[in-house]
Tab-separated table of C-alpha atoms and ligand atoms in Angstrom:
chain	number	residue	atom	x	y	z
A	1	MET	CA	200.785	109.494	7.248
A	2	SER	CA	198.298	109.516	10.111
A	3	ILE	CA	198.108	107.193	13.100
A	4	LEU	CA	195.326	106.788	15.652
A	5	ILE	CA	196.462	105.299	18.963
A	6	LYS	CA	193.338	104.026	20.697
A	7	GLY	CA	192.533	103.317	24.311
A	8	GLY	CA	195.977	103.658	25.852
A	9	ARG	CA	196.814	104.989	29.280
A	10	ILE	CA	198.255	108.390	28.388
A	11	LEU	CA	200.985	109.474	30.771
A	12	THR	CA	202.717	112.814	30.981
A	13	ALA	CA	204.531	114.486	33.885
A	14	ALA	CA	201.132	115.709	35.114
A	15	ASP	CA	198.415	113.513	33.579
A	16	ASP	CA	197.278	109.910	33.725
A	17	TYR	CA	194.083	109.007	31.816
A	18	VAL	CA	192.774	106.622	29.184
A	19	GLY	CA	192.188	108.161	25.766
A	20	ASP	CA	192.999	108.263	22.078
A	21	VAL	CA	195.820	110.163	20.409
A	22	PHE	CA	195.673	111.149	16.755
A	23	VAL	CA	198.859	111.955	14.948
A	24	GLU	CA	199.177	113.639	11.573
A	25	ASP	CA	201.951	115.478	9.717
A	26	GLU	CA	204.539	114.790	12.382
A	27	ARG	CA	202.521	116.172	15.281
A	28	VAL	CA	199.822	115.304	17.747
A	29	THR	CA	196.739	117.056	16.405
A	30	LEU	CA	193.918	115.592	18.496
A	31	ILE	CA	193.515	113.937	21.892
A	32	GLY	CA	190.146	112.726	23.100
A	33	GLU	CA	187.783	109.985	24.161
A	34	SER	CA	186.693	107.443	21.529
A	35	LEU	CA	187.964	109.520	18.601
A	36	ASP	CA	186.304	108.596	15.342
A	37	VAL	CA	188.675	109.859	12.671
A	38	PRO	CA	190.015	108.068	9.609
A	39	ALA	CA	193.702	107.123	9.939
A	40	ASP	CA	196.277	105.310	7.821
A	41	ARG	CA	196.985	103.078	10.790
A	42	VAL	CA	195.032	102.336	13.948
A	43	VAL	CA	196.969	101.058	16.963
A	44	ASP	CA	195.098	99.287	19.745
A	45	ALA	CA	196.856	100.455	22.897
A	46	SER	CA	194.442	99.079	25.454
A	47	GLY	CA	196.338	97.892	28.504
A	48	LYS	CA	199.420	99.804	27.314
A	49	TYR	CA	201.034	103.044	28.416
A	50	VAL	CA	201.293	105.896	25.922
A	51	LEU	CA	204.400	107.843	26.911
A	52	PRO	CA	206.225	110.816	25.394
A	53	GLY	CA	209.401	109.760	23.588
A	54	CYS	CA	212.216	109.887	26.131
A	55	VAL	CA	214.868	112.612	25.915
A	56	ASP	CA	218.443	111.773	26.873
A	57	PRO	CA	220.476	114.933	27.451
A	58	HIS	CA	223.802	113.190	28.030
A	59	THR	CA	225.408	110.877	25.448
A	60	HIS	CA	228.722	110.549	23.638
A	61	LEU	CA	228.527	109.079	20.141
A	62	ASP	CA	231.509	108.835	17.792
A	63	MET	CA	233.723	110.666	20.284
A	64	PRO	CA	237.527	110.435	20.360
A	65	PHE	CA	238.467	109.800	23.992
A	66	GLY	CA	241.150	108.062	26.031
A	67	GLY	CA	243.292	107.165	23.017
A	68	THR	CA	240.432	105.570	21.090
A	69	VAL	CA	236.951	106.404	19.758
A	70	THR	CA	233.632	105.401	21.346
A	71	ILE	CA	232.301	102.276	19.648
A	72	ASP	CA	228.809	103.601	18.951
A	73	ASP	CA	228.571	106.093	16.141
A	74	VAL	CA	225.511	108.241	15.498
A	75	GLU	CA	223.687	105.445	13.694
A	76	SER	CA	224.298	102.544	16.081
A	77	GLY	CA	223.896	104.721	19.156
A	78	GLN	CA	220.618	106.177	17.958
A	79	ILE	CA	219.240	102.774	16.934
A	80	SER	CA	220.056	101.610	20.433
A	81	ALA	CA	218.247	104.679	21.815
A	82	ALA	CA	215.181	104.067	19.627
A	83	PHE	CA	214.727	100.509	20.895
A	84	GLY	CA	214.830	101.886	24.424
A	85	GLY	CA	212.096	104.455	23.766
A	86	THR	CA	214.423	107.460	23.445
A	87	THR	CA	213.504	109.640	20.463
A	88	CYS	CA	215.696	112.685	21.096
A	89	HIS	CA	219.098	113.143	22.653
A	90	VAL	CA	221.647	115.867	23.131
A	91	ASP	CA	225.228	114.847	22.410
A	92	PHE	CA	228.472	116.696	23.025
A	93	ILE	CA	230.606	118.451	20.471
A	94	ILE	CA	234.123	118.471	21.891
A	95	GLN	CA	236.130	121.554	20.914
A	96	PRO	CA	239.629	120.349	20.002
A	97	LYS	CA	242.102	122.535	21.938
A	98	GLY	CA	242.839	125.646	19.896
A	99	ALA	CA	240.056	125.012	17.357
A	100	THR	CA	237.167	127.348	16.673
A	101	PHE	CA	233.662	126.352	17.724
A	102	ALA	CA	232.532	126.712	14.098
A	103	ASP	CA	235.032	124.084	12.944
A	104	ALA	CA	234.090	121.747	15.783
A	105	PHE	CA	230.396	122.230	15.037
A	106	ASP	CA	230.923	121.447	11.326
A	107	GLU	CA	232.924	118.340	12.134
A	108	TRP	CA	230.267	116.902	14.448
A	109	MET	CA	227.410	117.787	12.118
A	110	SER	CA	229.196	115.898	9.340
A	111	LYS	CA	229.497	112.802	11.560
A	112	ALA	CA	225.716	112.824	11.930
A	113	GLU	CA	224.788	113.754	8.361
A	114	GLY	CA	222.405	111.242	6.821
A	115	ARG	CA	222.827	108.749	9.658
A	116	GLN	CA	220.343	110.078	12.194
A	117	VAL	CA	217.667	107.715	13.404
A	118	ILE	CA	216.238	109.965	16.131
A	119	ASP	CA	216.225	113.736	16.646
A	120	MET	CA	219.230	115.318	18.279
A	121	GLY	CA	220.840	118.454	19.536
A	122	TYR	CA	224.367	119.360	20.588
A	123	HIS	CA	225.998	120.840	23.653
A	124	MET	CA	229.387	122.512	23.154
A	125	ALA	CA	232.175	121.184	25.362
A	126	VAL	CA	234.536	124.123	25.859
A	127	THR	CA	238.192	123.156	26.306
A	128	ASP	CA	239.956	126.381	25.452
A	129	LEU	CA	239.000	130.087	25.361
A	130	LYS	CA	240.978	132.895	23.784
A	131	ASP	CA	240.339	136.622	24.038
A	132	GLY	CA	239.644	138.124	20.638
A	133	GLY	CA	238.589	134.721	19.293
A	134	THR	CA	236.772	131.834	20.846
A	135	LEU	CA	235.637	133.858	23.873
A	136	GLU	CA	233.569	136.061	21.575
A	137	GLU	CA	232.604	133.144	19.327
A	138	LEU	CA	231.155	131.306	22.321
A	139	ALA	CA	228.456	133.945	22.582
A	140	THR	CA	227.226	133.192	19.056
A	141	LEU	CA	226.391	129.516	19.679
A	142	PRO	CA	222.946	129.924	21.291
A	143	ASP	CA	221.663	131.649	18.140
A	144	GLN	CA	222.639	128.501	16.230
A	145	GLY	CA	220.586	126.326	18.553
A	146	VAL	CA	223.526	125.170	20.675
A	147	THR	CA	222.263	126.538	23.974
A	148	SER	CA	224.424	124.766	26.537
A	149	TYR	CA	228.139	124.909	27.350
A	150	LYS	CA	229.828	121.945	28.991
A	151	LEU	CA	233.014	122.155	31.014
A	152	PHE	CA	235.146	119.353	32.388
A	153	MET	CA	236.632	120.073	35.823
A	154	ALA	CA	238.503	116.743	35.541
A	155	TYR	CA	240.649	114.798	33.017
A	156	LYS	CA	243.767	116.880	33.595
A	157	GLY	CA	245.960	117.239	30.524
A	158	ALA	CA	243.033	116.354	28.256
A	159	LEU	CA	239.582	117.930	28.529
A	160	MET	CA	239.965	119.695	31.876
A	161	VAL	CA	239.614	123.476	32.063
A	162	ASP	CA	240.923	125.749	34.784
A	163	ASP	CA	238.643	127.867	36.966
A	164	GLU	CA	239.279	130.952	34.839
A	165	THR	CA	237.898	129.240	31.738
A	166	LEU	CA	234.991	127.848	33.754
A	167	PHE	CA	234.163	131.223	35.244
A	168	ARG	CA	234.463	133.162	32.002
A	169	THR	CA	232.189	130.658	30.273
A	170	MET	CA	229.659	131.182	33.057
A	171	GLN	CA	229.847	134.930	32.512
A	172	VAL	CA	229.177	134.460	28.789
A	173	ALA	CA	226.257	132.150	29.589
A	174	ALA	CA	224.780	134.744	31.932
A	175	GLU	CA	224.698	137.120	28.938
A	176	THR	CA	223.573	134.738	26.199
A	177	GLY	CA	220.960	132.594	27.919
A	178	ALA	CA	222.919	129.359	27.671
A	179	LEU	CA	222.962	126.711	30.369
A	180	VAL	CA	226.358	125.806	31.862
A	181	MET	CA	226.944	122.096	32.459
A	182	VAL	CA	229.816	120.800	34.552
A	183	HIS	CA	231.521	117.486	35.003
A	184	ALA	CA	232.332	118.167	38.635
A	185	GLU	CA	235.428	116.468	40.019
A	186	ASN	CA	238.638	118.009	41.304
A	187	GLY	CA	240.942	116.997	38.450
A	188	ASP	CA	244.132	118.290	40.074
A	189	ALA	CA	243.725	116.234	43.252
A	190	ILE	CA	242.675	113.159	41.271
A	191	ASP	CA	245.742	113.493	39.038
A	192	VAL	CA	247.994	113.399	42.127
A	193	LEU	CA	246.190	110.346	43.535
A	194	VAL	CA	246.385	108.493	40.189
A	195	ARG	CA	250.140	109.085	39.877
A	196	GLN	CA	250.719	107.986	43.475
A	197	ALA	CA	248.647	104.823	43.003
A	198	LEU	CA	250.548	103.851	39.861
A	199	ALA	CA	253.903	104.581	41.544
A	200	ALA	CA	252.864	102.182	44.315
A	201	GLY	CA	252.164	99.475	41.721
A	202	HIS	CA	248.362	99.676	41.976
A	203	THR	CA	247.147	98.943	38.468
A	204	GLU	CA	243.796	97.114	38.759
A	205	PRO	CA	240.425	98.620	37.717
A	206	LYS	CA	239.289	99.236	41.311
A	207	TYR	CA	241.933	101.974	41.626
A	208	HIS	CA	239.878	104.009	39.186
A	209	ALA	CA	237.412	104.527	42.042
A	210	LEU	CA	239.961	104.647	44.858
A	211	THR	CA	241.768	107.562	43.179
A	212	ARG	CA	238.519	109.526	42.637
A	213	PRO	CA	237.044	109.695	46.154
A	214	PRO	CA	233.552	111.178	46.545
A	215	GLU	CA	234.932	114.276	48.282
A	216	THR	CA	236.600	115.310	45.004
A	217	GLU	CA	233.155	115.300	43.390
A	218	GLY	CA	231.563	117.145	46.312
A	219	GLU	CA	234.259	119.831	46.305
A	220	ALA	CA	233.987	120.517	42.590
A	221	THR	CA	230.181	120.536	42.696
A	222	ASN	CA	230.193	123.138	45.430
A	223	ARG	CA	232.878	125.196	43.641
A	224	ALA	CA	230.863	125.253	40.428
A	225	ILE	CA	227.697	126.228	42.298
A	226	GLN	CA	229.391	129.140	44.066
A	227	LEU	CA	231.075	130.378	40.865
A	228	ALA	CA	227.787	130.191	38.937
A	229	ARG	CA	226.228	132.323	41.671
A	230	VAL	CA	228.930	134.964	41.236
A	231	ALA	CA	228.651	134.886	37.427
A	232	GLY	CA	224.863	134.872	37.505
A	233	SER	CA	224.490	131.867	35.207
A	234	PRO	CA	222.264	128.813	35.537
A	235	LEU	CA	224.139	125.591	36.258
A	236	TYR	CA	223.460	121.917	35.562
A	237	VAL	CA	225.661	119.341	37.278
A	238	VAL	CA	225.950	116.161	35.194
A	239	HIS	CA	226.210	112.587	36.464
A	240	VAL	CA	225.862	113.205	40.200
A	241	SER	CA	226.927	109.945	41.838
A	242	CYS	CA	227.138	110.381	45.607
A	243	ARG	CA	225.952	112.060	48.787
A	244	GLU	CA	228.905	114.480	48.723
A	245	SER	CA	227.587	116.172	45.564
A	246	VAL	CA	223.856	115.722	46.252
A	247	GLU	CA	224.213	117.782	49.436
A	248	PRO	CA	225.530	121.041	47.925
A	249	ILE	CA	222.894	120.810	45.165
A	250	ALA	CA	220.177	120.295	47.782
A	251	ARG	CA	221.374	123.343	49.721
A	252	ALA	CA	221.494	125.482	46.584
A	253	ARG	CA	218.003	124.477	45.502
A	254	ASP	CA	216.686	124.992	48.994
A	255	ALA	CA	218.012	128.550	48.773
A	256	GLY	CA	216.205	129.020	45.466
A	257	TRP	CA	219.332	129.231	43.331
A	258	ASN	CA	219.257	128.378	39.627
A	259	ILE	CA	221.054	125.060	40.098
A	260	HIS	CA	220.023	121.725	38.553
A	261	GLY	CA	221.399	118.224	38.599
A	262	GLU	CA	221.127	114.830	36.967
A	263	THR	CA	222.194	111.337	37.816
A	264	CYS	CA	222.504	108.406	35.421
A	265	THR	CA	220.833	104.991	35.406
A	266	GLN	CA	223.959	103.067	36.337
A	267	TYR	CA	224.528	104.873	39.649
A	268	PHE	CA	221.363	103.300	41.070
A	269	PHE	CA	222.505	99.756	40.287
A	270	VAL	CA	226.270	99.443	40.017
A	271	ASP	CA	228.378	99.898	43.134
A	272	TYR	CA	232.104	99.932	43.860
A	273	THR	CA	232.336	96.140	44.285
A	274	PHE	CA	231.700	95.649	40.533
A	275	LEU	CA	235.180	97.105	39.919
A	276	GLU	CA	236.693	94.333	42.046
A	277	ARG	CA	235.464	91.544	39.753
A	278	PRO	CA	238.369	89.308	38.717
A	279	ASN	CA	240.087	88.821	35.354
A	280	PHE	CA	239.797	92.486	34.421
A	281	GLU	CA	236.011	92.209	34.178
A	282	GLY	CA	235.794	95.193	36.537
A	283	ALA	CA	236.933	97.405	33.637
A	284	LYS	CA	233.403	97.184	32.191
A	285	TRP	CA	232.253	99.545	34.950
A	286	VAL	CA	235.124	102.016	34.654
A	287	TYR	CA	233.269	105.235	33.978
A	288	THR	CA	233.472	108.629	35.632
A	289	PRO	CA	232.475	109.425	38.324
A	290	PRO	CA	233.138	105.832	39.346
A	291	PRO	CA	230.644	103.384	40.850
A	292	ARG	CA	230.287	104.401	44.502
A	293	ALA	CA	229.683	102.657	47.836
A	294	LYS	CA	226.221	101.101	47.838
A	295	HIS	CA	224.670	103.420	50.444
A	296	ASN	CA	224.715	106.211	47.838
A	297	GLN	CA	222.018	104.426	45.833
A	298	ASP	CA	219.335	105.269	48.420
A	299	VAL	CA	220.603	108.863	48.502
A	300	LEU	CA	220.126	109.094	44.725
A	301	TRP	CA	216.638	107.550	44.724
A	302	ASN	CA	215.626	110.034	47.376
A	303	ALA	CA	217.185	112.892	45.381
A	304	VAL	CA	215.270	112.073	42.186
A	305	ARG	CA	212.055	111.539	44.137
A	306	THR	CA	212.278	114.920	45.863
A	307	ASP	CA	213.581	116.918	42.875
A	308	ILE	CA	216.998	117.619	44.316
A	309	LEU	CA	217.998	115.931	41.048
A	310	SER	CA	215.674	116.603	38.121
A	311	VAL	CA	216.883	114.303	35.335
A	312	ILE	CA	218.088	110.740	34.813
A	313	SER	CA	220.366	110.489	31.762
A	314	THR	CA	222.612	107.664	30.566
A	315	ASP	CA	226.033	109.222	29.879
A	316	HIS	CA	226.194	106.590	27.136
A	317	CYS	CA	229.880	106.414	26.207
A	318	ALA	CA	230.318	102.903	24.891
A	319	PHE	CA	233.527	100.939	24.372
A	320	LEU	CA	234.324	97.330	23.665
A	321	TRP	CA	235.554	95.415	26.669
A	322	ASP	CA	237.676	93.228	24.403
A	323	GLY	CA	239.997	95.526	22.480
A	324	GLN	CA	239.271	98.935	24.005
A	325	LYS	CA	238.866	98.519	27.767
A	326	THR	CA	241.765	96.057	27.596
A	327	MET	CA	244.096	98.928	26.616
A	328	GLY	CA	244.288	99.448	30.379
A	329	ARG	CA	244.959	95.872	31.441
A	330	ASP	CA	248.239	96.867	33.072
A	331	ASP	CA	247.294	100.416	34.037
A	332	PHE	CA	243.800	101.408	35.211
A	333	SER	CA	244.391	105.005	34.078
A	334	LYS	CA	244.526	103.793	30.461
A	335	ILE	CA	241.103	102.111	30.570
A	336	PRO	CA	238.776	104.228	28.394
A	337	ASN	CA	236.205	105.779	30.756
A	338	GLY	CA	232.594	105.099	29.889
A	339	GLY	CA	229.884	102.527	29.421
A	340	PRO	CA	226.842	101.792	27.252
A	341	GLY	CA	223.381	102.584	28.591
A	342	LEU	CA	221.290	104.419	26.011
A	343	GLU	CA	218.951	101.464	25.410
A	344	ASN	CA	218.022	100.469	28.946
A	345	ARG	CA	217.193	103.645	30.887
A	346	LEU	CA	213.424	103.295	30.565
A	347	HIS	CA	213.580	99.532	31.222
A	348	MET	CA	215.579	99.974	34.411
A	349	ILE	CA	213.821	103.017	35.841
A	350	HIS	CA	210.381	101.566	35.154
A	351	GLU	CA	211.306	98.268	36.801
A	352	PHE	CA	213.240	99.484	39.823
A	353	GLY	CA	211.789	102.972	40.168
A	354	VAL	CA	208.104	102.554	39.367
A	355	ARG	CA	207.379	98.835	39.831
A	356	GLN	CA	209.291	98.723	43.089
A	357	GLY	CA	207.448	101.762	44.410
A	358	ARG	CA	210.246	104.329	44.584
A	359	ILE	CA	208.758	106.865	42.149
A	360	SER	CA	205.417	107.317	40.397
A	361	LEU	CA	204.793	106.852	36.687
A	362	ASN	CA	204.318	110.606	36.324
A	363	ARG	CA	207.647	111.244	38.027
A	364	MET	CA	209.323	108.724	35.720
A	365	VAL	CA	208.023	110.651	32.702
A	366	GLU	CA	209.181	113.893	34.272
A	367	LEU	CA	212.710	112.566	34.904
A	368	LEU	CA	213.197	110.857	31.525
A	369	CYS	CA	211.205	113.102	29.188
A	370	THR	CA	209.769	116.378	30.442
A	371	ASN	CA	212.515	117.801	32.639
A	372	PRO	CA	215.349	117.137	30.178
A	373	ALA	CA	213.206	118.718	27.445
A	374	LYS	CA	212.487	121.775	29.592
A	375	LEU	CA	216.041	122.283	30.833
A	376	PHE	CA	217.559	121.915	27.377
A	377	GLY	CA	215.217	124.060	25.321
A	378	LEU	CA	213.193	121.292	23.657
A	379	TYR	CA	209.867	121.712	25.466
A	380	PRO	CA	206.989	121.586	24.566
A	381	ARG	CA	207.937	120.305	21.140
A	382	LYS	CA	209.549	117.341	22.920
A	383	GLY	CA	209.012	115.814	26.349
A	384	THR	CA	205.230	115.643	26.547
A	385	ILE	CA	202.098	114.499	24.735
A	386	ALA	CA	200.017	117.533	23.846
A	387	VAL	CA	198.252	118.973	20.827
A	388	GLY	CA	200.930	120.631	18.680
A	389	SER	CA	203.856	118.692	20.134
A	390	ASP	CA	206.003	116.456	17.955
A	391	ALA	CA	204.423	113.019	17.736
A	392	ASP	CA	207.356	111.335	19.486
A	393	ILE	CA	205.452	108.597	21.250
A	394	VAL	CA	206.219	105.304	22.944
A	395	VAL	CA	203.520	102.664	23.261
A	396	PHE	CA	204.874	100.757	26.250
A	397	ASP	CA	203.682	97.310	27.246
A	398	PRO	CA	203.890	97.191	31.060
A	399	LYS	CA	203.508	93.401	31.056
A	400	LYS	CA	206.117	92.455	28.473
A	401	ARG	CA	209.065	90.623	30.005
A	402	HIS	CA	212.530	91.453	28.764
A	403	THR	CA	215.982	90.224	29.732
A	404	ILE	CA	218.669	92.829	29.263
A	405	SER	CA	221.720	91.420	27.493
A	406	ALA	CA	224.561	92.311	25.160
A	407	ALA	CA	223.395	89.342	23.066
A	408	THR	CA	220.248	91.233	22.083
A	409	HIS	CA	220.990	94.930	22.611
A	410	HIS	CA	221.636	97.256	19.674
A	411	SER	CA	224.762	99.030	20.854
A	412	LYS	CA	227.983	97.826	19.251
A	413	SER	CA	229.461	97.310	22.709
A	414	ASP	CA	230.257	93.685	23.558
A	415	TYR	CA	228.842	93.918	27.073
A	416	ASN	CA	225.901	95.449	28.908
A	417	LEU	CA	226.135	97.254	32.251
A	418	PHE	CA	222.995	95.417	33.442
A	419	GLU	CA	223.617	92.007	31.844
A	420	GLY	CA	221.016	89.410	32.774
A	421	THR	CA	218.634	91.810	34.528
A	422	GLU	CA	215.011	90.782	34.019
A	423	VAL	CA	212.464	93.542	33.710
A	424	THR	CA	208.718	93.611	33.126
A	425	GLY	CA	207.741	96.423	30.791
A	426	SER	CA	209.224	97.326	27.424
A	427	PRO	CA	208.539	99.648	24.473
A	428	GLU	CA	206.365	98.010	21.836
A	429	LEU	CA	205.933	100.780	19.269
A	430	VAL	CA	208.069	103.920	18.983
A	431	LEU	CA	207.114	106.895	16.829
A	432	LEU	CA	209.356	109.766	15.787
A	433	ARG	CA	207.388	112.771	14.545
A	434	GLY	CA	204.513	110.482	13.636
A	435	GLN	CA	206.623	107.986	11.714
A	436	VAL	CA	207.065	104.431	12.925
A	437	LEU	CA	210.618	104.044	14.137
A	438	VAL	CA	210.439	100.732	15.988
A	439	ASP	CA	207.652	98.161	15.765
A	440	GLY	CA	208.172	95.259	18.165
A	441	ASP	CA	211.658	93.891	17.525
A	442	GLU	CA	212.002	95.583	14.172
A	443	LEU	CA	213.607	98.876	13.195
A	444	VAL	CA	211.208	100.239	10.588
A	445	ALA	CA	212.645	103.671	9.871
A	446	LYS	CA	215.816	104.158	7.855
A	447	PRO	CA	218.789	106.235	8.988
A	448	GLY	CA	218.338	109.812	7.794
A	449	ILE	CA	214.915	110.192	9.394
A	450	GLY	CA	216.360	112.001	12.437
A	451	ARG	CA	217.038	115.734	12.487
A	452	PHE	CA	219.252	118.237	14.201
A	453	VAL	CA	217.056	120.369	16.449
A	454	GLN	CA	217.928	123.989	17.138
A	455	ARG	CA	217.186	124.258	20.839
A	456	ALA	CA	215.709	127.274	22.604
A	457	LYS	CA	217.677	129.299	25.139
A	458	PHE	CA	217.535	128.341	28.809
A	459	GLY	CA	214.080	128.973	30.248
A	460	GLU	CA	212.505	129.581	26.840
A	461	GLU	CA	210.053	127.328	25.056
A	462	LEU	CA	210.649	125.645	21.738
A	463	LYS	CA	207.452	126.330	19.926
A	464	PRO	CA	206.095	123.701	17.562
A	465	GLU	CA	207.086	124.328	13.977
A	466	ARG	CA	204.221	125.532	11.855
A	467	VAL	CA	203.653	123.225	8.942
A	468	PRO	CA	203.098	125.422	5.866
A	469	ALA	CA	199.442	125.374	4.794
B	1	ZN	ZN1	229.533	112.275	29.817
């Protein structure tokens, strides 16, 4: 199968020019002006953007959490991603307490088997380390293509690890070339505040935010940064939501430390007042860290513009409002934490980032495609358009109007974080390794087309696979 994409505006993190892209045997093999080569399909992309497939390094599909399981499994979550122009994501394996990483890895691979619609990798969420067992096993994961360790500094009594586990994981990462990722919140302090709020009879969704003040995020972010410095490991702070955690990351980067951070689409648009919506509707925006006071939104736009934060992910962790979120109707601490978002990152960042003049098109590509690929060992196979790279390509119509809604999205969730938002600009054709995944409103590819990708170690390139001659 070969495809010639003609006359599009080709955008990477660095480039912006009109040209033709020829795709054959899963990869981009030729880029030029007025290419005259025979192809099985010719796509007229004049007036359209030709973007690298987006990479989402932070999603949770088919994950047991908060007494239930996320509503999107690998298939529905990845279909949702594909329609939003995301062709590769990195999900989290969660180590059940006491289990080996090998067992956890097998379990999550079997959830994905045969159902993959886009390419994917895994991070390992470490919940428990034992000398003479999982501590040593942890070091073997990067050689299996799992090159990042995630630790939760919050969710006490569930996923949270203590500082010893965090620090020892960082020491292993410093040896093995893995990247350490942290969910940075002070789980002990939050646990006290949650118990006190409930004892005082405060049960509504807004108390989710009031018991997780921004200082608890700032404190944990700074703690993780300082410990990573001592251990000598690189660090990536996930879902940065507020000034209190942007500031320590800015200081660390200013000092030249190996510290990186992401925010997620929703933090630019959803603020604390959404949690106050009546009739339990506020529960739709119960995710962690919580929606913050509105002034943080400008802080985050500035941070992604100036590379204090290098990635925008989705933290897609979808639940039903009716039936799952409602488990916490009488107790905010029982509302499953998370929201859907995998489908609308490119829509929202193009509309409110690029069209409203906050970031350039090149910076958008960098934040959604290139930087996540580089930080997570997928570049240059993913995250750019170049000869030899996987032909993961989005032909994006910058004039197409689209109204974001749960009525038309592809997640199984019964609501959308951005319901009713009108955007101009939407993916028109999405290719995965040169195969048509989405064409207009239609999913063309069948589940099973996606693959598990063994990622390179931190700072190393993932070379294109050589197709046997
Ligand atoms: Zn997450």
